[in-house]
Amino acid sequence: MIVQKYGGTSVESVSNIKGIARKVALEKAGGQDLVIVVSAMGDTTDELMKLADHITTRHHKRDLDMLLSTGEQVTVALLCMALREEGVAATGLTGWQAGISTTTDHGGASILSIAPERIQGELKMGNVVVVAGFQGITGDGDISTLGRGGSDTTAAALATKLGAERCEIYTDVEGVYTSDPRYIKNAVMISSLTYEEMLTMARRGAGVLHPKAIEHAMPHNVPLVVRSSMSRVGGTWIHGSPGKGVSHPVCGVVFHKGRFCYTLSPIQNRMEIKRLISSRLTLWGMEYDTLIEEGGDTLAFLVAEDDLERADSIFDRAGAIVRRDRKATVTVVAKDKKTCPVIRDKVRQILQENRIAFHTIENCTNHVTTVVEESHAIDLASLLHSAFGLDEVQAFEAAGIY
Ligand code: ADP
Ligand code: ASP
Ligand code: MG
Protein backbone atom coordinates (compact mmCIF):
# COMPACT_ATOMS: atom_id res chain seq x y z
CA MET A 1 0.00 0.00 0.00
CA ILE A 2 1.24 3.48 -0.74
CA VAL A 3 -0.03 6.92 0.24
CA GLN A 4 0.01 9.61 -2.43
CA LYS A 5 -0.58 13.30 -1.82
CA TYR A 6 -1.56 15.76 -4.56
CA GLY A 7 -0.94 19.44 -3.80
CA GLY A 8 -2.94 22.52 -4.79
CA THR A 9 -1.44 23.10 -8.24
CA SER A 10 -1.73 19.40 -9.08
CA VAL A 11 -5.51 19.50 -8.52
CA GLU A 12 -6.16 23.09 -9.64
CA SER A 13 -8.54 22.16 -12.48
CA VAL A 14 -11.08 19.48 -13.30
CA SER A 15 -8.85 18.30 -16.14
CA ASN A 16 -5.95 17.84 -13.68
CA ILE A 17 -8.24 15.88 -11.36
CA LYS A 18 -9.34 13.67 -14.26
CA GLY A 19 -5.66 13.12 -15.14
CA ILE A 20 -4.92 12.00 -11.57
CA ALA A 21 -7.94 9.66 -11.67
CA ARG A 22 -6.57 8.03 -14.86
CA LYS A 23 -3.14 7.59 -13.26
CA VAL A 24 -4.62 6.16 -10.07
CA ALA A 25 -6.86 3.80 -12.10
CA LEU A 26 -3.78 2.40 -13.89
CA GLU A 27 -1.90 1.89 -10.65
CA LYS A 28 -4.91 0.25 -9.01
CA ALA A 29 -5.31 -2.07 -12.00
CA GLY A 30 -1.63 -3.00 -11.50
CA GLY A 31 -2.54 -4.30 -8.03
CA GLN A 32 -1.48 -1.32 -5.94
CA ASP A 33 -3.53 -0.43 -2.84
CA LEU A 34 -3.80 3.33 -2.56
CA VAL A 35 -4.69 6.02 -0.07
CA ILE A 36 -4.83 9.43 -1.76
CA VAL A 37 -4.57 12.68 0.20
CA VAL A 38 -5.63 15.85 -1.57
CA SER A 39 -5.22 19.59 -1.05
CA ALA A 40 -7.71 22.31 -1.94
CA MET A 41 -7.84 23.22 -5.65
CA GLY A 42 -5.27 25.87 -6.72
CA ASP A 43 -5.55 29.04 -4.65
CA THR A 44 -8.78 28.01 -2.93
CA THR A 45 -7.37 28.31 0.61
CA ASP A 46 -6.14 31.86 -0.12
CA GLU A 47 -9.50 32.75 -1.63
CA LEU A 48 -11.35 31.43 1.43
CA MET A 49 -9.02 33.49 3.65
CA LYS A 50 -9.88 36.58 1.59
CA LEU A 51 -13.60 35.91 2.02
CA ALA A 52 -13.13 35.77 5.78
CA ASP A 53 -11.05 38.98 5.70
CA HIS A 54 -13.95 40.78 3.99
CA ILE A 55 -15.92 40.22 7.17
CA THR A 56 -13.19 40.68 9.78
CA THR A 57 -9.45 40.32 10.13
CA ARG A 58 -9.89 39.40 13.81
CA HIS A 59 -10.77 35.81 13.05
CA HIS A 60 -12.43 33.44 15.43
CA LYS A 61 -10.13 30.48 14.88
CA ARG A 62 -12.79 27.80 15.16
CA ASP A 63 -14.88 29.57 12.50
CA LEU A 64 -11.83 29.96 10.26
CA ASP A 65 -11.08 26.23 10.44
CA MET A 66 -14.71 25.46 9.63
CA LEU A 67 -14.25 27.60 6.49
CA LEU A 68 -10.75 26.56 5.38
CA SER A 69 -11.41 22.84 5.75
CA THR A 70 -14.09 23.03 3.03
CA GLY A 71 -11.44 23.51 0.30
CA GLU A 72 -10.01 20.01 0.63
CA GLN A 73 -13.49 18.47 0.84
CA VAL A 74 -14.34 19.79 -2.64
CA THR A 75 -11.29 18.05 -4.13
CA VAL A 76 -12.09 14.78 -2.35
CA ALA A 77 -15.60 14.70 -3.82
CA LEU A 78 -14.45 15.60 -7.35
CA LEU A 79 -11.62 13.06 -7.36
CA CYS A 80 -13.98 10.31 -6.15
CA MET A 81 -16.40 11.18 -8.98
CA ALA A 82 -13.56 11.12 -11.52
CA LEU A 83 -12.32 7.78 -10.18
CA ARG A 84 -15.78 6.27 -10.45
CA GLU A 85 -15.90 7.44 -14.08
CA GLU A 86 -12.68 5.44 -14.58
CA GLY A 87 -14.39 2.39 -13.10
CA VAL A 88 -12.54 2.60 -9.79
CA ALA A 89 -14.45 2.17 -6.51
CA ALA A 90 -13.44 5.08 -4.30
CA THR A 91 -14.44 6.29 -0.85
CA GLY A 92 -13.87 9.91 0.09
CA LEU A 93 -13.28 10.81 3.73
CA THR A 94 -12.96 14.07 5.64
CA GLY A 95 -10.32 14.30 8.37
CA TRP A 96 -12.67 13.16 11.13
CA GLN A 97 -14.07 10.31 9.04
CA ALA A 98 -10.49 9.17 8.47
CA GLY A 99 -10.00 9.09 12.26
CA ILE A 100 -7.48 11.94 12.48
CA SER A 101 -7.44 13.43 16.01
CA THR A 102 -5.55 16.64 16.66
CA THR A 103 -4.66 19.15 19.35
CA THR A 104 -6.99 22.13 19.83
CA ASP A 105 -4.65 24.75 18.28
CA HIS A 106 -7.00 25.86 15.53
CA GLY A 107 -5.08 26.92 12.43
CA GLY A 108 -1.91 25.11 13.49
CA ALA A 109 -3.06 21.86 15.07
CA SER A 110 -0.82 18.79 15.44
CA ILE A 111 -1.98 15.25 14.76
CA LEU A 112 -2.18 13.35 18.05
CA SER A 113 -3.45 9.99 16.84
CA ILE A 114 -5.15 8.23 13.95
CA ALA A 115 -7.83 5.56 14.31
CA PRO A 116 -7.09 3.54 11.15
CA GLU A 117 -10.06 1.14 11.17
CA ARG A 118 -12.26 2.99 8.68
CA ILE A 119 -9.48 3.35 6.08
CA GLN A 120 -8.29 -0.23 6.63
CA GLY A 121 -11.87 -1.49 6.17
CA GLU A 122 -12.26 0.44 2.91
CA LEU A 123 -8.91 -0.88 1.61
CA LYS A 124 -9.93 -4.42 2.51
CA MET A 125 -13.05 -3.99 0.36
CA GLY A 126 -10.80 -3.05 -2.55
CA ASN A 127 -11.61 0.66 -2.54
CA VAL A 128 -9.24 3.51 -3.21
CA VAL A 129 -9.50 5.83 -0.21
CA VAL A 130 -9.39 9.59 -0.83
CA VAL A 131 -8.74 11.67 2.30
CA ALA A 132 -9.03 15.44 2.79
CA GLY A 133 -5.62 16.79 3.73
CA PHE A 134 -4.84 19.55 6.23
CA GLN A 135 -7.68 18.74 8.65
CA GLY A 136 -8.66 16.69 11.66
CA ILE A 137 -10.88 16.78 14.70
CA THR A 138 -10.14 18.00 18.23
CA GLY A 139 -11.03 16.16 21.41
CA ASP A 140 -14.05 18.49 21.68
CA GLY A 141 -15.32 17.30 18.31
CA ASP A 142 -14.41 20.51 16.44
CA ILE A 143 -12.85 20.70 12.99
CA SER A 144 -9.19 21.75 13.12
CA THR A 145 -6.63 22.58 10.43
CA LEU A 146 -2.91 21.78 10.49
CA GLY A 147 -1.35 25.04 9.25
CA ARG A 148 -0.51 26.06 5.68
CA GLY A 149 0.97 23.19 3.71
CA GLY A 150 -0.55 20.72 6.20
CA SER A 151 -1.73 18.16 3.63
CA ASP A 152 1.85 16.88 3.53
CA THR A 153 1.53 16.18 7.24
CA THR A 154 -1.75 14.31 6.76
CA ALA A 155 -0.16 12.11 4.08
CA ALA A 156 2.98 11.29 6.07
CA ALA A 157 1.01 10.62 9.27
CA LEU A 158 -1.36 8.27 7.42
CA ALA A 159 1.54 6.49 5.69
CA THR A 160 3.18 5.98 9.07
CA LYS A 161 0.06 4.76 10.84
CA LEU A 162 -1.01 2.45 8.02
CA GLY A 163 2.49 1.03 7.51
CA ALA A 164 2.67 2.19 3.88
CA GLU A 165 5.63 1.19 1.71
CA ARG A 166 6.23 4.86 0.98
CA CYS A 167 4.54 8.25 0.86
CA GLU A 168 4.62 10.05 -2.49
CA ILE A 169 4.21 13.84 -2.46
CA TYR A 170 3.11 15.06 -5.91
CA THR A 171 3.69 18.75 -6.53
CA ASP A 172 4.51 21.36 -9.20
CA VAL A 173 8.31 20.80 -9.24
CA GLU A 174 10.28 17.65 -10.06
CA GLY A 175 11.58 17.19 -6.53
CA VAL A 176 13.50 18.96 -3.79
CA TYR A 177 16.02 21.40 -5.24
CA THR A 178 19.21 22.88 -3.81
CA SER A 179 17.19 26.11 -3.44
CA ASP A 180 13.72 27.34 -4.41
CA PRO A 181 13.77 26.95 -8.23
CA ARG A 182 11.17 29.72 -8.54
CA TYR A 183 13.75 32.29 -7.42
CA ILE A 184 17.20 30.71 -7.79
CA LYS A 185 17.65 29.95 -11.46
CA ASN A 186 20.65 27.65 -11.01
CA ALA A 187 18.96 25.47 -8.40
CA VAL A 188 19.35 21.75 -9.11
CA MET A 189 17.15 18.81 -8.16
CA ILE A 190 18.57 16.55 -5.44
CA SER A 191 17.89 12.83 -5.93
CA SER A 192 18.38 11.70 -2.33
CA LEU A 193 18.34 13.29 1.12
CA THR A 194 18.31 11.95 4.67
CA TYR A 195 15.40 12.83 6.97
CA GLU A 196 17.69 15.10 9.02
CA GLU A 197 18.88 16.99 5.95
CA MET A 198 15.34 17.46 4.63
CA LEU A 199 14.05 18.46 8.05
CA THR A 200 16.59 21.27 8.22
CA MET A 201 15.87 22.31 4.62
CA ALA A 202 12.11 22.37 5.38
CA ARG A 203 12.37 24.12 8.77
CA ARG A 204 14.61 26.77 7.23
CA GLY A 205 12.34 27.57 4.29
CA ALA A 206 12.17 24.81 1.64
CA GLY A 207 8.38 25.10 1.39
CA VAL A 208 8.07 22.07 -0.89
CA LEU A 209 7.54 19.78 2.13
CA HIS A 210 6.06 20.56 5.55
CA PRO A 211 8.55 19.87 8.38
CA LYS A 212 5.90 18.01 10.37
CA ALA A 213 5.53 15.50 7.54
CA ILE A 214 9.19 14.56 8.00
CA GLU A 215 8.76 14.40 11.77
CA HIS A 216 5.99 11.81 11.32
CA ALA A 217 7.86 9.67 8.77
CA MET A 218 11.34 9.72 10.32
CA PRO A 219 10.87 7.64 13.51
CA HIS A 220 9.18 4.87 11.52
CA ASN A 221 11.51 5.00 8.53
CA VAL A 222 8.75 5.56 5.98
CA PRO A 223 10.39 6.81 2.76
CA LEU A 224 9.03 10.09 1.39
CA VAL A 225 9.26 10.76 -2.34
CA VAL A 226 8.74 14.29 -3.67
CA ARG A 227 7.92 14.30 -7.38
CA SER A 228 6.06 16.12 -10.12
CA SER A 229 2.43 15.41 -10.91
CA MET A 230 3.07 16.64 -14.48
CA SER A 231 6.17 14.71 -15.49
CA ARG A 232 7.67 11.30 -14.85
CA VAL A 233 11.25 12.51 -14.61
CA GLY A 234 13.09 13.33 -11.42
CA GLY A 235 11.95 12.73 -7.88
CA THR A 236 13.69 13.12 -4.54
CA TRP A 237 13.88 10.22 -2.09
CA ILE A 238 13.98 11.15 1.56
CA HIS A 239 14.95 8.27 3.78
CA GLY A 240 17.10 7.12 6.69
CA SER A 241 20.41 6.40 5.03
CA PRO A 242 22.59 8.72 2.96
CA GLY A 243 22.66 8.17 -0.81
CA LYS A 244 25.51 6.33 -2.48
CA GLY A 245 28.65 7.96 -3.82
CA VAL A 246 30.68 10.98 -2.74
CA SER A 247 28.29 13.74 -1.94
CA HIS A 248 28.67 17.47 -2.21
CA PRO A 249 29.43 18.99 1.23
CA VAL A 250 26.39 21.29 1.05
CA CYS A 251 22.79 20.05 0.50
CA GLY A 252 21.31 23.41 -0.31
CA VAL A 253 20.86 27.10 0.42
CA VAL A 254 17.35 27.88 1.59
CA PHE A 255 15.70 31.08 2.72
CA HIS A 256 12.75 32.08 4.83
CA LYS A 257 11.07 35.44 4.51
CA GLY A 258 8.58 36.84 7.02
CA ARG A 259 10.62 36.15 10.16
CA PHE A 260 10.17 38.67 12.96
CA CYS A 261 13.02 39.76 15.18
CA TYR A 262 12.20 41.01 18.70
CA THR A 263 15.12 42.92 20.21
CA LEU A 264 15.18 43.60 23.94
CA SER A 265 17.57 46.31 25.06
CA PRO A 266 19.05 47.30 27.42
CA ILE A 267 18.68 44.36 29.78
CA GLN A 268 20.55 43.56 32.96
CA ASN A 269 20.07 39.90 33.84
CA ARG A 270 20.37 38.64 30.29
CA MET A 271 20.52 34.90 31.01
CA GLU A 272 17.55 34.99 33.36
CA ILE A 273 15.32 36.90 30.90
CA LYS A 274 16.44 34.67 28.04
CA ARG A 275 15.49 31.57 30.01
CA LEU A 276 12.13 33.04 31.00
CA ILE A 277 11.11 34.10 27.48
CA SER A 278 12.39 30.86 25.92
CA SER A 279 10.29 28.79 28.30
CA ARG A 280 7.18 30.89 27.57
CA LEU A 281 7.65 30.60 23.80
CA THR A 282 8.09 26.84 24.16
CA LEU A 283 5.06 26.56 26.44
CA TRP A 284 2.95 28.26 23.78
CA GLY A 285 4.26 25.81 21.19
CA MET A 286 6.22 28.39 19.18
CA GLU A 287 9.41 27.60 17.31
CA TYR A 288 11.95 30.39 17.72
CA ASP A 289 15.62 31.21 17.32
CA THR A 290 17.90 33.30 19.47
CA LEU A 291 20.45 35.54 17.81
CA ILE A 292 24.11 35.72 18.73
CA GLU A 293 24.53 39.29 19.95
CA GLU A 294 27.86 41.07 20.18
CA GLY A 295 27.02 43.30 23.18
CA GLY A 296 26.08 41.87 26.58
CA ASP A 297 22.94 43.96 27.21
CA THR A 298 20.88 42.97 24.15
CA LEU A 299 18.75 39.94 23.52
CA ALA A 300 17.05 39.06 20.23
CA PHE A 301 14.54 36.36 19.30
CA LEU A 302 13.25 35.39 15.89
CA VAL A 303 9.71 34.03 15.39
CA ALA A 304 7.49 33.15 12.45
CA GLU A 305 4.89 35.52 11.05
CA ASP A 306 2.06 33.14 11.98
CA ASP A 307 3.06 33.41 15.64
CA LEU A 308 3.16 37.21 15.81
CA GLU A 309 0.00 37.73 17.83
CA ARG A 310 1.05 35.29 20.54
CA ALA A 311 4.68 36.46 20.52
CA ASP A 312 3.54 40.10 20.95
CA SER A 313 1.69 39.20 24.10
CA ILE A 314 4.77 37.49 25.55
CA PHE A 315 7.23 40.25 24.64
CA ASP A 316 4.85 43.04 25.74
CA ARG A 317 5.23 41.67 29.25
CA ALA A 318 9.02 41.28 29.08
CA GLY A 319 9.74 44.65 30.70
CA ALA A 320 12.71 45.73 28.55
CA ILE A 321 12.30 47.98 25.52
CA VAL A 322 11.34 45.81 22.58
CA ARG A 323 11.80 46.52 18.88
CA ARG A 324 10.12 44.34 16.26
CA ASP A 325 11.62 44.14 12.74
CA ARG A 326 10.66 42.08 9.74
CA LYS A 327 13.64 40.00 8.56
CA ALA A 328 14.62 36.93 6.55
CA THR A 329 16.93 34.02 7.22
CA VAL A 330 19.28 32.45 4.70
CA THR A 331 20.61 29.01 5.58
CA VAL A 332 23.38 26.83 4.21
CA VAL A 333 22.56 23.19 5.01
CA ALA A 334 25.63 20.98 5.49
CA LYS A 335 25.91 17.27 4.71
CA ASP A 336 28.24 16.80 7.67
CA LYS A 337 28.00 19.01 10.73
CA LYS A 338 31.79 18.90 11.13
CA THR A 339 32.10 21.19 8.09
CA CYS A 340 29.93 23.91 9.69
CA PRO A 341 32.83 26.03 11.07
CA VAL A 342 34.38 26.22 7.59
CA ILE A 343 31.00 27.03 6.05
CA ARG A 344 30.39 29.71 8.71
CA ASP A 345 33.70 31.43 7.89
CA LYS A 346 32.97 31.41 4.19
CA VAL A 347 29.42 32.78 4.67
CA ARG A 348 30.80 35.56 6.88
CA GLN A 349 33.42 36.43 4.27
CA ILE A 350 30.79 36.64 1.49
CA LEU A 351 28.51 38.80 3.62
CA GLN A 352 31.37 41.17 4.41
CA GLU A 353 32.60 41.34 0.80
CA ASN A 354 29.08 42.24 -0.31
CA ARG A 355 28.53 44.67 2.57
CA ILE A 356 25.39 42.91 3.77
CA ALA A 357 24.52 43.55 7.44
CA PHE A 358 23.70 40.32 9.24
CA HIS A 359 23.25 38.44 12.50
CA THR A 360 23.93 34.79 13.18
CA ILE A 361 21.61 32.33 14.89
CA GLU A 362 22.63 30.28 17.94
CA ASN A 363 22.61 26.49 18.19
CA CYS A 364 22.70 25.51 14.53
CA THR A 365 23.89 21.92 14.33
CA ASN A 366 23.97 20.82 10.70
CA HIS A 367 23.53 24.26 9.15
CA VAL A 368 24.59 27.90 9.21
CA THR A 369 21.79 30.46 9.40
CA THR A 370 22.16 34.23 9.00
CA VAL A 371 19.50 36.87 9.57
CA VAL A 372 19.37 39.67 7.00
CA GLU A 373 17.00 42.33 5.70
CA GLU A 374 14.22 40.70 3.73
CA SER A 375 15.22 42.57 0.58
CA HIS A 376 18.64 40.84 0.63
CA ALA A 377 17.40 37.27 1.04
CA ILE A 378 17.19 36.12 -2.58
CA ASP A 379 20.38 37.85 -3.71
CA LEU A 380 22.29 36.37 -0.79
CA ALA A 381 20.87 32.89 -1.38
CA SER A 382 21.93 33.16 -5.01
CA LEU A 383 25.45 34.33 -4.05
CA LEU A 384 25.87 31.49 -1.55
CA HIS A 385 24.45 28.95 -3.99
CA SER A 386 27.25 29.88 -6.42
CA ALA A 387 29.94 30.26 -3.77
CA PHE A 388 29.35 26.75 -2.42
CA GLY A 389 29.54 25.25 -5.89
CA LEU A 390 25.88 24.25 -6.10
CA ASP A 391 25.47 25.89 -9.52
CA GLU A 392 27.71 23.12 -10.88
CA VAL A 393 26.02 20.22 -9.11
CA GLN A 394 24.55 18.97 -12.38
CA ALA A 395 28.09 18.27 -13.53
CA PHE A 396 28.79 16.35 -10.29
CA GLU A 397 25.60 14.41 -10.81
CA ALA A 398 26.54 13.51 -14.37
CA ALA A 399 29.85 12.22 -13.00
CA GLY A 400 27.91 10.10 -10.49
CA ILE A 401 29.17 11.81 -7.36
CA TYR A 402 26.06 13.61 -6.13
P1 ADP B 1 1.83 22.00 -3.25
O1 ADP B 1 0.64 22.85 -3.50
O2 ADP B 1 2.00 20.89 -4.23
O3 ADP B 1 1.92 21.52 -1.82
P2 ADP B 1 3.84 24.00 -2.63
O4 ADP B 1 3.66 25.34 -3.25
O5 ADP B 1 3.49 23.85 -1.20
O6 ADP B 1 3.08 22.92 -3.53
O7 ADP B 1 5.36 23.52 -2.82
C1 ADP B 1 5.96 23.54 -4.09
C2 ADP B 1 6.77 24.82 -4.24
O8 ADP B 1 7.80 24.83 -3.25
C3 ADP B 1 7.52 24.93 -5.55
O9 ADP B 1 6.73 25.50 -6.54
C4 ADP B 1 8.73 25.80 -5.18
O10 ADP B 1 8.60 27.13 -5.63
C5 ADP B 1 8.74 25.80 -3.66
N1 ADP B 1 10.06 25.47 -3.09
C6 ADP B 1 10.66 26.15 -2.09
N2 ADP B 1 11.85 25.64 -1.82
C7 ADP B 1 12.03 24.58 -2.63
C8 ADP B 1 13.07 23.63 -2.81
N3 ADP B 1 14.19 23.65 -2.08
N4 ADP B 1 12.89 22.66 -3.74
C9 ADP B 1 11.78 22.60 -4.49
N5 ADP B 1 10.75 23.48 -4.38
C10 ADP B 1 10.87 24.46 -3.46
N1 ASP C 1 -4.82 23.87 1.32
C1 ASP C 1 -3.88 24.10 2.39
C2 ASP C 1 -2.92 25.24 2.02
O1 ASP C 1 -3.07 25.83 0.97
C3 ASP C 1 -3.14 22.86 2.79
C4 ASP C 1 -2.21 22.28 1.74
O2 ASP C 1 -2.36 22.58 0.56
O3 ASP C 1 -1.32 21.50 2.11
O4 ASP C 1 -2.05 25.54 2.79
MG1 MG D 1 2.68 22.30 -0.04
XYZ file of C-alpha atoms in Angstrom, residues 258-265 299-313 315-316 320-327 373:
34
model
C 8.575 36.842 7.023
C 10.617 36.152 10.164
C 10.171 38.673 12.961
C 13.019 39.759 15.179
C 12.200 41.005 18.703
C 15.123 42.922 20.206
C 15.183 43.598 23.941
C 17.570 46.314 25.061
C 18.751 39.942 23.523
C 17.046 39.060 20.230
C 14.538 36.355 19.296
C 13.249 35.391 15.889
C 9.713 34.026 15.395
C 7.495 33.146 12.446
C 4.892 35.523 11.046
C 2.062 33.139 11.978
C 3.063 33.406 15.641
C 3.158 37.207 15.815
C 0.000 37.727 17.831
C 1.054 35.285 20.540
C 4.677 36.461 20.520
C 3.544 40.098 20.946
C 1.689 39.199 24.102
C 7.226 40.254 24.637
C 4.855 43.037 25.741
C 12.714 45.731 28.550
C 12.303 47.979 25.518
C 11.339 45.808 22.577
C 11.800 46.520 18.879
C 10.116 44.343 16.262
C 11.617 44.140 12.738
C 10.660 42.079 9.737
C 13.645 40.002 8.555
C 17.002 42.332 5.703
